[in-house]
PDB file of C-alpha atoms (C1' of nucleotides) in Angstrom:
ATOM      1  CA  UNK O  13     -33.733  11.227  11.577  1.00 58.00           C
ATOM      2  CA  UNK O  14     -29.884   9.383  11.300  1.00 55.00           C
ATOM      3  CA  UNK O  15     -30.181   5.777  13.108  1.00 58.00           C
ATOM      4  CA  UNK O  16     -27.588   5.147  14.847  1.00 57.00           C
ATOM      5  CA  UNK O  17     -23.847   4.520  13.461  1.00 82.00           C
ATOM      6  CA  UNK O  18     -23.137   1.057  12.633  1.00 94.00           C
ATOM      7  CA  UNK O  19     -18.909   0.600  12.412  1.00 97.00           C
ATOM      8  CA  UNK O  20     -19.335  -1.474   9.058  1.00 98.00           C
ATOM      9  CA  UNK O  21     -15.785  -2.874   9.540  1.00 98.00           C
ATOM     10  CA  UNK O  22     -16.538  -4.307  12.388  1.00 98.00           C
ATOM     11  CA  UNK O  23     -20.142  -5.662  11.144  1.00 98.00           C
ATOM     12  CA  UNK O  24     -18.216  -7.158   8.196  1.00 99.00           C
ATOM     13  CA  UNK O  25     -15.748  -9.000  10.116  1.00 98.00           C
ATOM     14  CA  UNK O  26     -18.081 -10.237  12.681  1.00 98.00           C
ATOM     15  CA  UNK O  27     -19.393 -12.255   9.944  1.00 98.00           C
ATOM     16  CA  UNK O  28     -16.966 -12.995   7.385  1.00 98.00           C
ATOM     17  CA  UNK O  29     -16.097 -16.454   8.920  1.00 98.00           C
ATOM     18  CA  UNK O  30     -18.236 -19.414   7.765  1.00 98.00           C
ATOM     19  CA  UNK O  31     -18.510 -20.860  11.040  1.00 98.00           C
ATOM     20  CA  UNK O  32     -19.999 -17.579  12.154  1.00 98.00           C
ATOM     21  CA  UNK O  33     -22.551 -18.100   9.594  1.00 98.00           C
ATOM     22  CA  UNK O  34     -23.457 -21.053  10.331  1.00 98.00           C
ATOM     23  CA  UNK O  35     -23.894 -20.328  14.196  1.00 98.00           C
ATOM     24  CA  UNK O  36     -25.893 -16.946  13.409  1.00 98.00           C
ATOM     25  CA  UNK O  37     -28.639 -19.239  10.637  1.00 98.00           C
ATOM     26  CA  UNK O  38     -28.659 -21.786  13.502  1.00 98.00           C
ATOM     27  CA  UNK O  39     -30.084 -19.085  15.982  1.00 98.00           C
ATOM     28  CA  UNK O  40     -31.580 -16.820  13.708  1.00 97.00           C
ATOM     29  CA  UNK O  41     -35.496 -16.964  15.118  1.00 96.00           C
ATOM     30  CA  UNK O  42     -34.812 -18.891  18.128  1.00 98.00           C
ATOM     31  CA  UNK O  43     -33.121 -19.106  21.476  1.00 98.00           C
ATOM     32  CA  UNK O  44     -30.386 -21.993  21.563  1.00 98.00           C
ATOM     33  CA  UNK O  45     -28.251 -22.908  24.231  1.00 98.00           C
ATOM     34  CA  UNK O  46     -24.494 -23.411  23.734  1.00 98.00           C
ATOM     35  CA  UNK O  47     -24.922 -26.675  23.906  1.00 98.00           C
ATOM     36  CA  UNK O  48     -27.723 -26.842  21.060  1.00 98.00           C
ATOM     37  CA  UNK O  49     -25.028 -24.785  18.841  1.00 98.00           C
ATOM     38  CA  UNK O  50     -22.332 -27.394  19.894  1.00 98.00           C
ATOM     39  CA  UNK O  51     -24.229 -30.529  18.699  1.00 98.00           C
ATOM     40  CA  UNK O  52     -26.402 -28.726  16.051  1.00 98.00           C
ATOM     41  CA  UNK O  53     -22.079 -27.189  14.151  1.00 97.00           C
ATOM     42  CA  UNK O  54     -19.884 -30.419  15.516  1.00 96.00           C
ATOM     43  CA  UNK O  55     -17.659 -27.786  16.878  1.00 98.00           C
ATOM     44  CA  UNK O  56     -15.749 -27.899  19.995  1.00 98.00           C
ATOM     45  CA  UNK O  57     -17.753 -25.651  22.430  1.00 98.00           C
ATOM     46  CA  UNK O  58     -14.840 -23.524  23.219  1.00 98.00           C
ATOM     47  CA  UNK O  59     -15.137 -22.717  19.762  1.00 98.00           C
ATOM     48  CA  UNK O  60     -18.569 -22.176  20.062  1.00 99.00           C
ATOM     49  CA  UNK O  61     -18.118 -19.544  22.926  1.00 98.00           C
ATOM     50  CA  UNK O  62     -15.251 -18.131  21.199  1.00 98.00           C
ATOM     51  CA  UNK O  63     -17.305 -16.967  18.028  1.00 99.00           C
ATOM     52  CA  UNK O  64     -20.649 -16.136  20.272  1.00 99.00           C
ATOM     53  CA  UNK O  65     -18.168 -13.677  21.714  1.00 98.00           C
ATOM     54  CA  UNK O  66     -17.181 -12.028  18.583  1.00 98.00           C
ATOM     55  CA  UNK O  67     -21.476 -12.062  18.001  1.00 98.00           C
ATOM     56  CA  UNK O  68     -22.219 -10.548  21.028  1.00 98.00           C
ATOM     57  CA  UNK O  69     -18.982  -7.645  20.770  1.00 98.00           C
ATOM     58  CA  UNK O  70     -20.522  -6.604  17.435  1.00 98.00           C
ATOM     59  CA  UNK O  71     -23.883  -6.655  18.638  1.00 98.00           C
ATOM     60  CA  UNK O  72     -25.118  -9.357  16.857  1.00 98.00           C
ATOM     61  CA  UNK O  73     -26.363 -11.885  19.323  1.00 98.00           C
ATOM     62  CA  UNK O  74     -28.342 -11.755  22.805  1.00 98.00           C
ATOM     63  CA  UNK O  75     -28.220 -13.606  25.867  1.00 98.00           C
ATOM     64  CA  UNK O  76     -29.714 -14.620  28.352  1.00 98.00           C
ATOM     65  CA  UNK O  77     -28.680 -16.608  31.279  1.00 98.00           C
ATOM     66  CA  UNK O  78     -31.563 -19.449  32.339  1.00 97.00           C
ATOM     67  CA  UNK O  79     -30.515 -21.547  35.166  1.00 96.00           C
ATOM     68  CA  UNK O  80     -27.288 -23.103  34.623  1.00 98.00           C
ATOM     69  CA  UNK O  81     -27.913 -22.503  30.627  1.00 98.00           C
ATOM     70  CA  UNK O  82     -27.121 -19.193  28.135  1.00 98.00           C
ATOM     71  CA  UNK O  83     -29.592 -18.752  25.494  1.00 98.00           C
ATOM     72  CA  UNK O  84     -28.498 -16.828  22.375  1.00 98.00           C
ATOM     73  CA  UNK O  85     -30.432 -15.707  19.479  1.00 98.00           C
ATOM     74  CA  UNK O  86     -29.448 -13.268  16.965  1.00 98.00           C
ATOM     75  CA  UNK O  87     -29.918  -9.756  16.975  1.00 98.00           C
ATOM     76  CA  UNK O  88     -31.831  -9.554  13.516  1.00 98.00           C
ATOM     77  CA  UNK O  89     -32.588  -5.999  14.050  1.00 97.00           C
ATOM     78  CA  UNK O  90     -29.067  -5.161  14.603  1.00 98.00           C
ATOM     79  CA  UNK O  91     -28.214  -7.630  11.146  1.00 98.00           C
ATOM     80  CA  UNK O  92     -30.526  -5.603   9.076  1.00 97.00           C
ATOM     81  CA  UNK O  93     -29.168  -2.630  10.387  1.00 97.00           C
ATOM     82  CA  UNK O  94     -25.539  -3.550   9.613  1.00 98.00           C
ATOM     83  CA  UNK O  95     -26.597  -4.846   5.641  1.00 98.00           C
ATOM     84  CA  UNK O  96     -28.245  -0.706   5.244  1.00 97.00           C
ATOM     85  CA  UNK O  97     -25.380   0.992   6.471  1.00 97.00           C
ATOM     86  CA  UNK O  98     -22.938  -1.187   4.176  1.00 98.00           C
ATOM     87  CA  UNK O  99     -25.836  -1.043   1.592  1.00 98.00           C
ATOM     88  CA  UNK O 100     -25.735   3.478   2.554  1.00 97.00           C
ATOM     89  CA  UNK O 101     -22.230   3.791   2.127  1.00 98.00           C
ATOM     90  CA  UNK O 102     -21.188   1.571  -0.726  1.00 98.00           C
ATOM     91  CA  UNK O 103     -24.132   1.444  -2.535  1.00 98.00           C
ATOM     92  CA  UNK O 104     -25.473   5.175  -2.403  1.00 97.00           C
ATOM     93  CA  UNK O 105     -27.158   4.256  -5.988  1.00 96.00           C
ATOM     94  CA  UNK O 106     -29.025   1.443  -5.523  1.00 94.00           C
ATOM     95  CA  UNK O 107     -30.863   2.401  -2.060  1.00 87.00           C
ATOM     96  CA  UNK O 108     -31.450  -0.127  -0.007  1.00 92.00           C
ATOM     97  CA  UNK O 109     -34.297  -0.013   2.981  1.00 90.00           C
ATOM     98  CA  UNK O 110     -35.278  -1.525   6.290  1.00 88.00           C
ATOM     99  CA  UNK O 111     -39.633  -1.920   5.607  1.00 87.00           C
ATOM    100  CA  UNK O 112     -40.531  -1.603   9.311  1.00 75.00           C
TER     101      UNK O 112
ATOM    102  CA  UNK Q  11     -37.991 -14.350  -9.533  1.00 59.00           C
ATOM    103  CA  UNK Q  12     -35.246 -15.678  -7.652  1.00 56.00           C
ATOM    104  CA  UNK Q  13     -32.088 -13.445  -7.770  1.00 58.00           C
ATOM    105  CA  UNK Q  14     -28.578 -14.654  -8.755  1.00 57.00           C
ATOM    106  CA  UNK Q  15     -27.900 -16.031  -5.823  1.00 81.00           C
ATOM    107  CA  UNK Q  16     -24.535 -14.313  -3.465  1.00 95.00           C
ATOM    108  CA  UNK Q  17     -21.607 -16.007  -1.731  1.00 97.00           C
ATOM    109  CA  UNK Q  18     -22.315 -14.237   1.401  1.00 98.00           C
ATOM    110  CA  UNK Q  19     -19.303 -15.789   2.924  1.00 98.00           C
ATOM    111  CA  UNK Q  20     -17.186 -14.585   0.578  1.00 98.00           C
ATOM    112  CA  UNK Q  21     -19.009 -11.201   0.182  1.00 98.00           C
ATOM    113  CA  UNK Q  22     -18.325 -10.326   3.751  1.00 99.00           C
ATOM    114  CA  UNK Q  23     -14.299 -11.712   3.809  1.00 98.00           C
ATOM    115  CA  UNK Q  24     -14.152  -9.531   0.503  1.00 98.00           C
ATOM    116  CA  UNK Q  25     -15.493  -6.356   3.041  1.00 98.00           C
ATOM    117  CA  UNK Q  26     -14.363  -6.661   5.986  1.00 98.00           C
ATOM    118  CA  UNK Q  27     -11.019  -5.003   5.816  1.00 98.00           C
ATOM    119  CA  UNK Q  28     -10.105  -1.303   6.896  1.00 98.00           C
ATOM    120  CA  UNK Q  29      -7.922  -0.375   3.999  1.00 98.00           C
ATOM    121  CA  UNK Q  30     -10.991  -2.548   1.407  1.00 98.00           C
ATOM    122  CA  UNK Q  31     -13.663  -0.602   2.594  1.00 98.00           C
ATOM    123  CA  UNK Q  32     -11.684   3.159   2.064  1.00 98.00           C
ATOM    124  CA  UNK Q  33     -10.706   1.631  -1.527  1.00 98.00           C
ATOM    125  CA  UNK Q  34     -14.798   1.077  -1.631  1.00 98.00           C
ATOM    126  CA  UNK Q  35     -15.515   4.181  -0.321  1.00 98.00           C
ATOM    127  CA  UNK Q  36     -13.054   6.131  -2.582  1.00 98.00           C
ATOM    128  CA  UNK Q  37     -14.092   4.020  -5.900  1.00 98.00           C
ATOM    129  CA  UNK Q  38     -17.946   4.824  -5.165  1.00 97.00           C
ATOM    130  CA  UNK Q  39     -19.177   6.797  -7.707  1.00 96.00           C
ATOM    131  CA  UNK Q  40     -16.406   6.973  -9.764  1.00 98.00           C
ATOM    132  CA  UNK Q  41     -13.697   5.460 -12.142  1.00 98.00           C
ATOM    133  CA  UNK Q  42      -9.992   5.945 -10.581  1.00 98.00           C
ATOM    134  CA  UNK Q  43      -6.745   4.545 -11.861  1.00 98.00           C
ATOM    135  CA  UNK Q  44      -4.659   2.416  -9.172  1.00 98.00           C
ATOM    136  CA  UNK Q  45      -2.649   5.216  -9.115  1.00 98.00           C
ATOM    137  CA  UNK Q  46      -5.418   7.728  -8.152  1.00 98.00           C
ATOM    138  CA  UNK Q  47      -6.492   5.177  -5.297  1.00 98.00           C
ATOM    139  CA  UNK Q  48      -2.707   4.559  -4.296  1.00 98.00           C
ATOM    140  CA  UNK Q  49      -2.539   8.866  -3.636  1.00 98.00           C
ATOM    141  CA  UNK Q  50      -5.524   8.461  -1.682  1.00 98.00           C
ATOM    142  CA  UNK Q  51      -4.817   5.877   0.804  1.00 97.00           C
ATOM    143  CA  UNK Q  52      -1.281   6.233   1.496  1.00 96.00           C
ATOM    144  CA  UNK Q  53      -1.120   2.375   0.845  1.00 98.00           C
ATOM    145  CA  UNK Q  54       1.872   0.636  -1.272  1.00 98.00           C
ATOM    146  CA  UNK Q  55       1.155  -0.112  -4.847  1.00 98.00           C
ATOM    147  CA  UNK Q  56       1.070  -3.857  -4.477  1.00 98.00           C
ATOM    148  CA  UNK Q  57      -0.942  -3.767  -1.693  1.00 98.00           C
ATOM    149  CA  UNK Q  58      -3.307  -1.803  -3.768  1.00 99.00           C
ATOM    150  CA  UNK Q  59      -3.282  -4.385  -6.190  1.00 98.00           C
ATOM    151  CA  UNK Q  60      -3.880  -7.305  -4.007  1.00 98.00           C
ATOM    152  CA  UNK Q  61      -7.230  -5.283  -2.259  1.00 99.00           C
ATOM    153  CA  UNK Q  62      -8.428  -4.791  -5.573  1.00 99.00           C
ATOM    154  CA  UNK Q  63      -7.916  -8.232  -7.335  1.00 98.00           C
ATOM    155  CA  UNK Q  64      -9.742  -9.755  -3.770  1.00 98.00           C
ATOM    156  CA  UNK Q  65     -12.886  -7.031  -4.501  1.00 98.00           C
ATOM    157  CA  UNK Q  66     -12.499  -8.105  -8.398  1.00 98.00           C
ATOM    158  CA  UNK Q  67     -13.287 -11.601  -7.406  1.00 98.00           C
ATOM    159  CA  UNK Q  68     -15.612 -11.179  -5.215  1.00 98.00           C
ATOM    160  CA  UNK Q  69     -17.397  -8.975  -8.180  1.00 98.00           C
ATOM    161  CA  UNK Q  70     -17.458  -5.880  -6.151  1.00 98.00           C
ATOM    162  CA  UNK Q  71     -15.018  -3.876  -8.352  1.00 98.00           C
ATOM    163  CA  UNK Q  72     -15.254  -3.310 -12.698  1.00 98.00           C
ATOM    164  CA  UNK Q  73     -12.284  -2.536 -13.877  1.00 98.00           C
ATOM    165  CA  UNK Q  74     -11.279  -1.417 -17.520  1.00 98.00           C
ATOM    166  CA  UNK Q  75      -7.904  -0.579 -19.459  1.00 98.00           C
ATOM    167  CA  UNK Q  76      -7.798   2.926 -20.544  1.00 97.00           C
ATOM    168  CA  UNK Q  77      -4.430   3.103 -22.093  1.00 96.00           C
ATOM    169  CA  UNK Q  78      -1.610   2.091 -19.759  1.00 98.00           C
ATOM    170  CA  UNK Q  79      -4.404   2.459 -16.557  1.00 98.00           C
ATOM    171  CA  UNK Q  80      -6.420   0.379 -15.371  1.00 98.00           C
ATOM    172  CA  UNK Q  81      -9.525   2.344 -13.582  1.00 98.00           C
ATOM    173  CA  UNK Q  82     -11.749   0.770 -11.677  1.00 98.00           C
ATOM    174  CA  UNK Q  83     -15.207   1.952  -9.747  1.00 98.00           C
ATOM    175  CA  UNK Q  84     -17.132   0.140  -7.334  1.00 98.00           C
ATOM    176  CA  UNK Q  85     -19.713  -2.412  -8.268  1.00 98.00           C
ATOM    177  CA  UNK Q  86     -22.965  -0.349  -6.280  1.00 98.00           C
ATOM    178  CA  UNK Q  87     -25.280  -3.091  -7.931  1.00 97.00           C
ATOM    179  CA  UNK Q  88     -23.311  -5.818  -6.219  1.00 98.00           C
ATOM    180  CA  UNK Q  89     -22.644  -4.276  -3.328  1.00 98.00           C
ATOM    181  CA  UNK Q  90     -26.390  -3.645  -2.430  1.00 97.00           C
ATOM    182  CA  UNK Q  91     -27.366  -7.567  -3.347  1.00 97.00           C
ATOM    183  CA  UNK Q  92     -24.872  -9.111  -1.129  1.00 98.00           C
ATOM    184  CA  UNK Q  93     -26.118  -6.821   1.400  1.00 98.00           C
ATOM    185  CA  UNK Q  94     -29.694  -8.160   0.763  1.00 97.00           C
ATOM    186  CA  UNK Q  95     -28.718 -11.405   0.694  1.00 97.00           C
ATOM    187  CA  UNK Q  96     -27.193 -10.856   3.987  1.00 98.00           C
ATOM    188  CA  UNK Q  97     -30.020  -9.213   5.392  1.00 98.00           C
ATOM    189  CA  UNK Q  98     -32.556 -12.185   4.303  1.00 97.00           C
ATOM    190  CA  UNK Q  99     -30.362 -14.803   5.492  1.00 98.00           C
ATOM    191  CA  UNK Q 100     -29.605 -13.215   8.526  1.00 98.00           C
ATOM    192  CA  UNK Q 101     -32.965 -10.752   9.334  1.00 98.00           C
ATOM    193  CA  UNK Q 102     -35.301 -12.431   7.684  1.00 97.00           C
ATOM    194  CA  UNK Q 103     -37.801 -10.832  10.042  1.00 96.00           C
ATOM    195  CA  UNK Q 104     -36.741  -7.041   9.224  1.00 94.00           C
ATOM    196  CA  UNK Q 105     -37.061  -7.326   5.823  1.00 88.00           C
ATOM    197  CA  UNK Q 106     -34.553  -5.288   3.780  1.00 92.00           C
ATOM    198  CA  UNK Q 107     -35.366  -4.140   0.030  1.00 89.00           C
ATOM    199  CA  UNK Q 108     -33.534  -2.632  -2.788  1.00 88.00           C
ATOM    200  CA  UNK Q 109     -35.816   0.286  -3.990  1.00 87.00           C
ATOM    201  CA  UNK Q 110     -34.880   0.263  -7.891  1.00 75.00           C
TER     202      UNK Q 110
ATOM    203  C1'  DT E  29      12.595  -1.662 -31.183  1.00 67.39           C
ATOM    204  C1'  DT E  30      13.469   0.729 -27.117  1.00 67.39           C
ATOM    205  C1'  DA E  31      12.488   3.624 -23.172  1.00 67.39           C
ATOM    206  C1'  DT E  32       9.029   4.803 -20.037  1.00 67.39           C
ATOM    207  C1'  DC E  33       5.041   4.594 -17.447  1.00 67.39           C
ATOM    208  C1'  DA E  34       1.184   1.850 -15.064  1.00 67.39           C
ATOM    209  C1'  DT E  35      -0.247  -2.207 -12.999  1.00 67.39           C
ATOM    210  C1'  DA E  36       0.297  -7.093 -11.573  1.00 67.39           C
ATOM    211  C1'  DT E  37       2.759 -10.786  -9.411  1.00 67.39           C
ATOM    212  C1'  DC E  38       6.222 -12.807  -6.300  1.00 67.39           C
ATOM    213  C1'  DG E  39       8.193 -13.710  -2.001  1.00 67.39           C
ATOM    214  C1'  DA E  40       8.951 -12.841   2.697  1.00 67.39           C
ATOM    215  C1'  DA E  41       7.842 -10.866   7.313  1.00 67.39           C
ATOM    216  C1'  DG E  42       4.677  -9.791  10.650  1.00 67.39           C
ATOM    217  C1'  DT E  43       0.077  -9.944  12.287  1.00 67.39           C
ATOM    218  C1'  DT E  44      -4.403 -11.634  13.054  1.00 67.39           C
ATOM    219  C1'  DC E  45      -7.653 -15.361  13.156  1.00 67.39           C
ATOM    220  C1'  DT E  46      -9.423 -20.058  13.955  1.00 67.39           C
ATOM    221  C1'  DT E  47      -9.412 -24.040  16.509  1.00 67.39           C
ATOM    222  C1'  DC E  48      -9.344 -27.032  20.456  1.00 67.39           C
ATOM    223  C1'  DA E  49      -7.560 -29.418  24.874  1.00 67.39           C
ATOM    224  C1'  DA E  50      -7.204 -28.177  29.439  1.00 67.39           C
ATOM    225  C1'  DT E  51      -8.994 -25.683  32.997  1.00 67.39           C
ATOM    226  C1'  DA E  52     -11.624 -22.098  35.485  1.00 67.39           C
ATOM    227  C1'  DT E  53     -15.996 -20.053  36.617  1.00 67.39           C
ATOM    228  C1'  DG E  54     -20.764 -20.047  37.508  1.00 67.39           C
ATOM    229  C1'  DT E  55     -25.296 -22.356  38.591  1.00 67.39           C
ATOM    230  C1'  DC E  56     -28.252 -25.566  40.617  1.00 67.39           C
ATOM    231  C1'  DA E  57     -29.846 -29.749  43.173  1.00 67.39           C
ATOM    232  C1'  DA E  58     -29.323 -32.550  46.967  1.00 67.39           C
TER     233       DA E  58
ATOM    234  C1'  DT F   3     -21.252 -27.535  51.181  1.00 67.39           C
ATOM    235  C1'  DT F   4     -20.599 -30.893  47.672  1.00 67.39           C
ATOM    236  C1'  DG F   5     -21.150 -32.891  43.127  1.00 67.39           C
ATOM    237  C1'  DA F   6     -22.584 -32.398  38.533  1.00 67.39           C
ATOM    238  C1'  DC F   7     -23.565 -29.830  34.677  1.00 67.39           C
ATOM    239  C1'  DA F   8     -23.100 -25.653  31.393  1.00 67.39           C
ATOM    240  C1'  DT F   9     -20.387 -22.093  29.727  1.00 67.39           C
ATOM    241  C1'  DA F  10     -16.193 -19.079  29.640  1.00 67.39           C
ATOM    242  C1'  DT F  11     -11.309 -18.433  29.577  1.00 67.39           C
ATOM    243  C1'  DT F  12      -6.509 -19.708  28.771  1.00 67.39           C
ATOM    244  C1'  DG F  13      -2.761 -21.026  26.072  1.00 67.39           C
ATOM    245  C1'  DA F  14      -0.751 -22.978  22.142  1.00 67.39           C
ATOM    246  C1'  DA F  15      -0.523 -24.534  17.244  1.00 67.39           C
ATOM    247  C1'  DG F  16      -1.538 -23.888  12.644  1.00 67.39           C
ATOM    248  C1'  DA F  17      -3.809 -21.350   8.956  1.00 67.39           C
ATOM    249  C1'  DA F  18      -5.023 -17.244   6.701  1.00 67.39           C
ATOM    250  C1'  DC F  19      -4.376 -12.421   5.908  1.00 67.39           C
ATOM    251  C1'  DT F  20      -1.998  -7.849   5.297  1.00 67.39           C
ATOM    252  C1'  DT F  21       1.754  -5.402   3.828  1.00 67.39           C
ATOM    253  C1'  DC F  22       5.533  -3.986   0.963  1.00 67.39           C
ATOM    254  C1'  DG F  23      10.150  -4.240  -1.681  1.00 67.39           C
ATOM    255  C1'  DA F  24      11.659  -6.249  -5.751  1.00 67.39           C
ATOM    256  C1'  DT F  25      10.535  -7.560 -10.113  1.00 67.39           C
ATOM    257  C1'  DA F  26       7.660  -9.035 -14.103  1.00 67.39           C
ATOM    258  C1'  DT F  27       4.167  -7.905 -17.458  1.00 67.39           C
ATOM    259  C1'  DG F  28       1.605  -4.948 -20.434  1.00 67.39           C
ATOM    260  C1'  DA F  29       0.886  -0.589 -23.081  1.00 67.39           C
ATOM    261  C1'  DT F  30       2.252   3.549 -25.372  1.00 67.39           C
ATOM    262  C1'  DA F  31       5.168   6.967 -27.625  1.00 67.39           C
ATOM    263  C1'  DA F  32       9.201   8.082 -29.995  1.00 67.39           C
TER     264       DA F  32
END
DNA sequence: TTATCATATCGAAGTTCTTCAATATGTCAA
DNA sequence: TTGACATATTGAAGAACTTCGATATGATAA
């Protein structure tokens, strides 16, 4: 059975910035508010909000709204997903597999 | 043993173009001249070039003179470790593997 | 060596991306 | 409702990237 499509350009871009990177380690196995990702990158929270955005478009990151707080975490299933249909396409010789 | 360790960073910037990833896709499994890839995208020449010297760089592309061509093929090997590397950064809880 | 072909580099134009100050929106407590 | 806090959006500046014409470099054949 074919999981579903993943639009590797738009994976790749998603997170070929650094900042990106660091944001999605920072909230890889835990919920953080905005605020924790402000203080925990010293980057200006627009910033912050700005690259969540380009997270959450590509599927990367959740949310959830508690009280006057937004908790992301990333989408690790969606991450893993992303690496095998790069690894599918580009590397059809060297399979690479999700071990669910 | 711990792999060679990937520039994940610069492994996804080196991806995350349109025109990169049909070069990758077109250079899979096989060794084309710049030529051969210029036919193939309807890209310019130079631009050519410049996509392949940034996957050269980032490892992702061999290349080797064959007369007055140069042909290149993908780098599957590569490809599928930064997309590991990627994955255990980033999913570390959906492990990814490369079956070898 | 010279002419020709293949690829690489240069330089410029246009586009996209990153960043942040200022401000708007949304949520809660009082 | 009002005030205070948390996040999102706007708008602008600068940096980085993509693209291609023009040209340079490298390789071969004659």
């Amino acid at each position: 059975m074919k999981q579903k499509s993943v639009d590797t350009v738009e994976f790749a871009k998603a997170i070929a910035d650094e900042t990106r990177q660091n944001i999605m380690a920072i909230c890889c196995c835990v919920l953080l508010s905005v605020n924790d990702i402000v203080e925990k990158t010293n980057v200006a929270q627009p910033t912050v909000s700005h690259h969540l955005k380009i997270l959450k478009t590509a599927g990367l990151v959740r949310s959830e709204r508690h009280g006057k707080q937004v908790l992301y975490t990333l989408n690790q299933e969606r991450m893993a997903e992303g690496c095998c249909q790069v690894a599918e396409n580009f590397a059809p010789e060297h399979p690479v597999e999700l071990v669910d």
